[in-house]
Coordinates of C-alpha atoms in Angstrom, one line a residue:
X1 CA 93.0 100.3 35.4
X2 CA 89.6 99.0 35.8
X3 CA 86.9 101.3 37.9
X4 CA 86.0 98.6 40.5
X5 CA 89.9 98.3 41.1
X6 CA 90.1 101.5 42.5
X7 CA 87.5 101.0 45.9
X8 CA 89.5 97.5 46.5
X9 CA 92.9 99.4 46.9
X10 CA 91.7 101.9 49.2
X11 CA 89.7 99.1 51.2
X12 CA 93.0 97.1 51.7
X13 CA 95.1 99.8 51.9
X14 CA 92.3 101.1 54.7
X15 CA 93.0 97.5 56.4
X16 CA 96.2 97.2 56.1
X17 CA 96.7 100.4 57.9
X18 CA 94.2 99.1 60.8
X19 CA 96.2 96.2 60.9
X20 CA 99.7 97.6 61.3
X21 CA 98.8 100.0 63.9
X22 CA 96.6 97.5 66.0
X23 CA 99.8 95.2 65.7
X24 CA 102.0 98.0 66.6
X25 CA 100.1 98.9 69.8
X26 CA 99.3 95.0 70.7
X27 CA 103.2 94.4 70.2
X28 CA 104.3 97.5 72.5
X29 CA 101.8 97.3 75.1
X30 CA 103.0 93.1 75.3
X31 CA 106.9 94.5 75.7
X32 CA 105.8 97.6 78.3
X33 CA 103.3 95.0 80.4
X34 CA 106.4 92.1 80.5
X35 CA 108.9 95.1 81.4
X36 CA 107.1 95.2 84.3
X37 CA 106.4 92.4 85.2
X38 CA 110.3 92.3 84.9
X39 CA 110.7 95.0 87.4
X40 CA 108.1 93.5 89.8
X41 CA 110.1 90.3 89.8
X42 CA 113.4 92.5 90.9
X43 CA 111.2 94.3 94.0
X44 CA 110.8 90.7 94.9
X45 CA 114.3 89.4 94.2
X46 CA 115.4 92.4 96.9
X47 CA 113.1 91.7 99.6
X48 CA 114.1 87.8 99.5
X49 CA 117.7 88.7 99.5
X50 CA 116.8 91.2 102.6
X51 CA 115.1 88.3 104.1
X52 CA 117.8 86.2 104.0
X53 CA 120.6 88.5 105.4
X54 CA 118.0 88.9 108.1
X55 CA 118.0 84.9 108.7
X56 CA 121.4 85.1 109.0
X57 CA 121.8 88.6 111.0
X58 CA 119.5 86.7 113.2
X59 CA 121.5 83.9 113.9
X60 CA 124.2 86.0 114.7
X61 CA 122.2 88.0 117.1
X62 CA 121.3 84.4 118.7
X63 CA 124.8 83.5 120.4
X64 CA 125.0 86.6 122.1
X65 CA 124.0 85.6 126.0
X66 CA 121.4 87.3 127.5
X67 CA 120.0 88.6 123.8
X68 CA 116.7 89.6 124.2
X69 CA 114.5 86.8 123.2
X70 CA 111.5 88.8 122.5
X71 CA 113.2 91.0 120.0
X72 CA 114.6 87.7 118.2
X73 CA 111.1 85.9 118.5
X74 CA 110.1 89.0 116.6
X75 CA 111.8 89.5 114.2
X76 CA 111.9 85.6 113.1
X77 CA 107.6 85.4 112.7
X78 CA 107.8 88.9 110.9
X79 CA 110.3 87.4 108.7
X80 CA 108.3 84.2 108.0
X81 CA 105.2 86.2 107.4
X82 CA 107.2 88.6 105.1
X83 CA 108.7 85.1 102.8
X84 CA 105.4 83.8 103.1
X85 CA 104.0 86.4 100.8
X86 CA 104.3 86.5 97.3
X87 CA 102.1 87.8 94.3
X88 CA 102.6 86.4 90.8
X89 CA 102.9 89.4 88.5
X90 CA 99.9 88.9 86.5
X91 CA 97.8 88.8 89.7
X92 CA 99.1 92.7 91.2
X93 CA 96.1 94.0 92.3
X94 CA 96.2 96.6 95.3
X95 CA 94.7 94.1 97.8
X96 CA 97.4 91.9 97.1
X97 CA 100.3 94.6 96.9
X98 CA 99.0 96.0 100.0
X99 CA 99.4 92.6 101.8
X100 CA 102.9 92.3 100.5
X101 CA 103.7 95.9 101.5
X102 CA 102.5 95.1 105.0
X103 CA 104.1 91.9 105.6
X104 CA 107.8 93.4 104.7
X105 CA 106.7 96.7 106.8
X106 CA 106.3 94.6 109.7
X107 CA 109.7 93.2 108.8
X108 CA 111.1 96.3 109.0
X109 CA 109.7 97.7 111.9
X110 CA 111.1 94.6 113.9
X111 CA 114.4 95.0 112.8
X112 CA 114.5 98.4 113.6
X113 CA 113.6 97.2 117.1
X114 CA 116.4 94.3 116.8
X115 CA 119.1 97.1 115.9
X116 CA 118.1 99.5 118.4
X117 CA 118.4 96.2 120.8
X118 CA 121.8 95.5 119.5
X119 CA 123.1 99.0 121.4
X120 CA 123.1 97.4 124.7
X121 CA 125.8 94.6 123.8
X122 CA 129.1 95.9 122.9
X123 CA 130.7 92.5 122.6
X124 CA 128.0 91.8 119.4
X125 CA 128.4 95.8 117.9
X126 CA 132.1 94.5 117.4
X127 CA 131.5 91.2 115.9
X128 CA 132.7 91.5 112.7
X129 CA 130.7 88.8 111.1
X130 CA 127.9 91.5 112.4
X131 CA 129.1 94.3 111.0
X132 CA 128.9 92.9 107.3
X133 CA 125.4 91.7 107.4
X134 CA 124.4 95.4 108.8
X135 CA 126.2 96.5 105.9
X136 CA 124.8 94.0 103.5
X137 CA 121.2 94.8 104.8
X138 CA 121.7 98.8 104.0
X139 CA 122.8 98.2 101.2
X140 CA 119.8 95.9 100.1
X141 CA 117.1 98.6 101.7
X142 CA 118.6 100.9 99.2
X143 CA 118.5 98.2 96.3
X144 CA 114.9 97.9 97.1
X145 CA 114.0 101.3 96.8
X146 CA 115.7 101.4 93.2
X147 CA 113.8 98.5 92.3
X148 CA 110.3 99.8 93.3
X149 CA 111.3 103.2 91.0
X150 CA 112.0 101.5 88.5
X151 CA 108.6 98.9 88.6
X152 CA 106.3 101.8 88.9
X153 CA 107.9 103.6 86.2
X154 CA 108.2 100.6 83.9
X155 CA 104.3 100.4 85.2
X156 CA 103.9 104.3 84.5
X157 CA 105.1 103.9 80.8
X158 CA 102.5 100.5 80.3
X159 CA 99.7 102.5 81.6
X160 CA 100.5 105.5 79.4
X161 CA 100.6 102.9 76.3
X162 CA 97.2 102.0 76.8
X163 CA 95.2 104.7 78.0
X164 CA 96.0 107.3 75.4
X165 CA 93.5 107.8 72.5
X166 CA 93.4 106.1 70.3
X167 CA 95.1 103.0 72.3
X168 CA 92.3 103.1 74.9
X169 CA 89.5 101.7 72.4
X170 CA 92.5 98.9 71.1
X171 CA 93.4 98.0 74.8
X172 CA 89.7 97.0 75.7
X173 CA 89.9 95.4 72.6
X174 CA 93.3 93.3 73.3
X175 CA 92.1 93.1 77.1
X176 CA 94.9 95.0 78.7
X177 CA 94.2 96.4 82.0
X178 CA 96.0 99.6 83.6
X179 CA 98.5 97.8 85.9
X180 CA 98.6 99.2 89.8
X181 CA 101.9 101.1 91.1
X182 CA 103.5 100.3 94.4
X183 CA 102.4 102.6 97.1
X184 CA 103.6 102.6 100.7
X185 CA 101.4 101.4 103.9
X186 CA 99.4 104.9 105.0
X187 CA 101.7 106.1 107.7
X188 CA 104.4 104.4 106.7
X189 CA 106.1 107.8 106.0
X190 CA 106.3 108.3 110.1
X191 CA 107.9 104.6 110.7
X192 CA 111.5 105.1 112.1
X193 CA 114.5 104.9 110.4
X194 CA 116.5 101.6 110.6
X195 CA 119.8 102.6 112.0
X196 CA 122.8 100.8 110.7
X197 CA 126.1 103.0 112.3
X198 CA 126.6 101.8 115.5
X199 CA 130.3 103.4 115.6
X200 CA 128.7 107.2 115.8
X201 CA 128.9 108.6 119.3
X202 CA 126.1 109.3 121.3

């Protein structure tokens, strides 16, 4: 084998090695960051079917006489601010998440108001069509909390791709940026609970 052989080898062989491990990060962190933005997509596929039980809770709530209309005006503009926000999951950035978060906490604490409402009319309590959507809802609230685990730990695995060494130097190379985790409004741990049995005695 000629001399000047020798250097080439171990210059591609250097390369190749550069290659395949910038290709290997570049090709995970592509699959973690679309994960994601996968599990970002569910959060919002939970809150729109939440929404929508709540349109329809709402117009259940509306033939009962007397209802409080307050309550009901309510709950339908903190329902059309809460479908009126939306974030494309390449643009999560905490100002935006927190607007989200805010919007469907406002939801929240207006249906809790609606419910607590609902006590005071026996004839709706025992309306079965009623019943099912106060069903349908708790089971959606817990649907949603699934699907904000699992975002922020499909974002907690992303964010450990990239920010280990050596991946750190290739992900400001590749331009991938940590992506942001989904945090509750501050104080949101004090908001009451939405009751859904209205069949326990007081």
């Amino acid at each position: 084998m000629k001399k000047w052989l020798i250097p080439v080898i171990v210059i591609v062989v250097i390369v190749y090695g550069f290659y395949s491990f910038g290709k290997g990060f570049n090709n995970t962190a592509v699959v973690l960051q679309e994960d994601a933005k996968t599990t970002w997509s569910n959060v919002e596929s939970a809150y729109q079917r939440r929404n929508d039980l709540i349109g329809n809770l709402v117009k259940t709530v509306q033939g009962a006489a007397d209802f409080e209309r307050n309550t009901l005006t309510e709950v339908i503009e903190a329902r059309s601010k809460a479908t009126s926000v939306n974030i494309n999951a390449g643009d999560l950035t905490p100002a935006n998440m927190a607007q989200f978060q805010k919007a469907q906490s406002g939801l929240t604490g207006a249906l809790s108001k609606l419910l607590v409402s609902v006590e005071r009319y026996p004839d709706l309590k025992a309306n079965a069509n009623f019943l099912e959507l106060q069903s349908q809802i708790e089971g959606t609230e817990n649907r949603i909390n699934v699907a904000r685990d699992r975002f922020n730990e499909g974002v907690n695995n992303y964010n450990k791709h990239i920010k280990v060494f050596p991946n750190s130097f290739l992900a400001g190379v590749f331009n991938f940026d940590a992506m942001n985790r989904y945090q509750a409004n501050a104080g949101s741990e004090n908001a009451p609970d939405i009751n859904f049995d209205f069949n326990k005695k007081k």
